[in-house]
């Protein structure tokens, strides 16, 4: 409404206009109060949400720290496990080497036993040949064998 139109209004119309303005102002104040109340509720909700998120962030940070510690423990355990595996492989190789050495020693002992047996056989042949020659000289009496045990 322009100023000219306003001046042309009579008292009653002005009062009517003022009443309308007052009612609109009351309605707007109520609406403003409701809006401010909603805003306050939203701000309170925002603060609660912010507090919860901060709490969650703190928990996540704590869990991340624990996870890092667990990762370090896992790495240590993996390296220890690998060291044990390596030690076990070495022991298995050494056990194989010991078994092979025992077999080789067995072969050496068998060869030594065969050589000892052959030596004894040669001695017995030589002694037996002398014995026969001696018994022929003495009249055919055989001497009892002095050796009763063998190397077997």
Short mmCIF file of C-alpha atoms in Angstrom, two decimals:
data_model
loop_
_atom_site.label_atom_id
_atom_site.label_comp_id
_atom_site.label_asym_id
_atom_site.label_seq_id
_atom_site.Cartn_x
_atom_site.Cartn_y
_atom_site.Cartn_z
CA UNK A 1 0.00 0.00 0.00
CA UNK A 2 1.32 3.40 -0.90
CA UNK A 3 1.34 6.45 1.35
CA UNK A 4 -1.42 8.15 -0.65
CA UNK A 5 -3.72 5.17 -0.29
CA UNK A 6 -2.95 5.03 3.41
CA UNK A 7 -3.88 8.69 3.94
CA UNK A 8 -7.19 8.15 2.19
CA UNK A 9 -8.22 5.47 4.67
CA UNK A 10 -10.54 6.42 7.46
CA UNK A 11 -10.02 5.72 11.08
CA UNK A 12 -11.93 2.52 11.15
CA UNK A 13 -10.03 1.07 8.18
CA UNK A 14 -6.74 2.08 9.80
CA UNK A 15 -7.78 0.35 13.05
CA UNK A 16 -8.86 -2.68 11.07
CA UNK A 17 -5.53 -2.68 9.31
CA UNK A 18 -3.72 -2.37 12.65
CA UNK A 19 -5.70 -5.27 14.11
CA UNK A 20 -4.86 -7.40 11.13
CA UNK A 21 -1.22 -6.46 11.50
CA UNK A 22 -1.29 -7.34 15.21
CA UNK A 23 -2.87 -10.72 14.50
CA UNK A 24 -0.34 -11.44 11.78
CA UNK A 25 2.42 -10.38 14.15
CA UNK A 26 1.08 -12.76 16.85
CA UNK A 27 0.88 -15.61 14.37
CA UNK A 28 4.37 -14.84 13.14
CA UNK A 29 5.66 -14.73 16.74
CA UNK A 30 4.07 -18.12 17.44
CA UNK A 31 5.54 -19.49 14.27
CA UNK A 32 8.90 -17.95 15.21
CA UNK A 33 8.69 -19.49 18.70
CA UNK A 34 7.89 -22.90 17.19
CA UNK A 35 10.72 -22.54 14.73
CA UNK A 36 13.13 -21.47 17.48
CA UNK A 37 12.01 -24.44 19.59
CA UNK A 38 12.60 -26.81 16.67
CA UNK A 39 15.96 -25.16 16.07
CA UNK A 40 16.91 -25.64 19.73
CA UNK A 41 15.81 -29.28 19.58
CA UNK A 42 17.85 -29.78 16.44
CA UNK A 43 20.88 -28.10 18.04
CA UNK A 44 20.50 -30.32 21.12
CA UNK A 45 20.19 -33.37 18.89
CA UNK A 46 23.23 -32.20 16.96
CA UNK A 47 25.22 -31.82 20.19
CA UNK A 48 24.17 -35.30 21.36
CA UNK A 49 25.09 -36.73 17.97
CA UNK A 50 28.39 -34.88 18.04
CA UNK A 51 29.13 -36.28 21.51
CA UNK A 52 28.26 -39.81 20.36
CA UNK A 53 30.43 -39.45 17.27
CA UNK A 54 33.32 -38.19 19.40
CA UNK A 55 32.85 -41.19 21.68
CA UNK A 56 32.82 -43.51 18.64
CA UNK A 57 35.93 -41.82 17.26
CA UNK A 58 37.70 -42.36 20.59
CA UNK A 59 36.69 -46.04 20.55
CA UNK A 60 37.84 -46.39 16.93
CA UNK A 61 41.17 -44.75 17.82
CA UNK A 62 41.57 -47.11 20.79
CA UNK A 63 40.68 -50.14 18.64
CA UNK A 64 43.09 -48.99 15.94
CA UNK A 65 45.84 -48.85 18.57
CA UNK A 66 44.97 -52.35 19.75
CA UNK A 67 44.87 -53.55 16.14
CA UNK A 68 48.33 -52.10 15.54
CA UNK A 69 49.61 -53.93 18.63
CA UNK A 70 48.01 -57.16 17.41
CA UNK A 71 49.61 -56.68 13.99
CA UNK A 72 53.01 -56.32 15.66
CA UNK A 73 52.33 -59.47 17.72
CA UNK A 74 51.24 -61.35 14.59
CA UNK A 75 54.44 -60.32 12.79
CA UNK A 76 56.52 -61.44 15.77
CA UNK A 77 54.67 -64.75 15.94
CA UNK A 78 55.06 -65.28 12.20
CA UNK A 79 58.80 -64.66 12.40
CA UNK A 80 59.06 -66.99 15.40
CA UNK A 81 57.04 -69.62 13.54
CA UNK A 82 59.29 -69.29 10.51
CA UNK A 83 62.35 -69.60 12.77
CA UNK A 84 60.88 -72.77 14.29
CA UNK A 85 60.14 -74.15 10.83
CA UNK A 86 63.68 -73.41 9.73
CA UNK A 87 65.08 -75.05 12.88
CA UNK A 88 62.85 -78.07 12.29
CA UNK A 89 63.96 -78.34 8.66
CA UNK A 90 67.59 -78.18 9.78
CA UNK A 91 66.92 -80.85 12.42
CA UNK A 92 65.19 -83.03 9.83
CA UNK A 93 68.12 -82.59 7.45
CA UNK A 94 70.53 -83.35 10.28
CA UNK A 95 68.45 -86.37 11.29
CA UNK A 96 68.65 -87.52 7.68
CA UNK A 97 72.38 -86.87 7.78
CA UNK A 98 72.71 -88.80 11.05
CA UNK A 99 70.71 -91.68 9.60
CA UNK A 100 72.88 -91.65 6.49
CA UNK A 101 76.00 -91.51 8.67
CA UNK A 102 74.71 -94.49 10.68
CA UNK A 103 74.12 -96.41 7.47
CA UNK A 104 77.58 -95.51 6.24
CA UNK A 105 79.06 -96.53 9.59
CA UNK A 106 77.12 -99.75 9.34
CA UNK A 107 78.73 -100.31 5.97
CA UNK A 108 82.14 -99.53 7.47
CA UNK A 109 81.50 -101.96 10.33
CA UNK A 110 80.31 -104.62 7.89
CA UNK A 111 83.44 -104.14 5.82
CA UNK A 112 85.58 -104.30 8.97
CA UNK A 113 83.76 -107.47 10.09
CA UNK A 114 84.27 -109.02 6.66
CA UNK A 115 87.96 -108.08 6.75
CA UNK A 116 88.28 -109.54 10.28
CA UNK A 117 86.51 -112.72 9.19
CA UNK A 118 88.79 -113.03 6.18
CA UNK A 119 91.83 -112.43 8.38
CA UNK A 120 90.68 -115.14 10.79
CA UNK A 121 90.04 -117.52 7.93
CA UNK A 122 93.53 -116.88 6.59
CA UNK A 123 95.03 -117.47 10.04
CA UNK A 124 93.02 -120.64 10.49
CA UNK A 125 94.16 -121.85 7.08
CA UNK A 126 97.72 -121.08 7.91
CA UNK A 127 97.38 -122.56 11.37
CA UNK A 128 95.45 -125.50 9.99
CA UNK A 129 98.19 -126.08 7.39
CA UNK A 130 100.85 -126.00 10.07
CA UNK A 131 98.77 -128.22 12.24
CA UNK A 132 98.51 -130.79 9.47
CA UNK A 133 102.22 -130.59 8.81
CA UNK A 134 102.94 -130.88 12.54
CA UNK A 135 100.60 -133.82 12.97
CA UNK A 136 102.23 -135.56 10.04
CA UNK A 137 105.55 -135.06 11.70
CA UNK A 138 104.32 -136.22 15.07
CA UNK A 139 102.47 -139.14 13.83
CA UNK A 140 99.13 -137.88 12.86
CA UNK A 141 97.85 -136.64 16.17
CA UNK A 142 95.75 -133.61 15.87
CA UNK A 143 96.06 -130.93 18.47
CA UNK A 144 92.87 -129.56 19.91
CA UNK A 145 92.06 -126.12 18.67
CA UNK A 146 93.02 -123.39 21.09
CA UNK A 147 90.52 -120.97 19.60
CA UNK A 148 86.88 -121.78 20.18
CA UNK A 149 85.19 -118.40 19.60
CA UNK A 150 84.93 -116.40 16.37
CA UNK A 151 84.34 -112.77 15.50
CA UNK A 152 80.80 -112.83 14.33
#
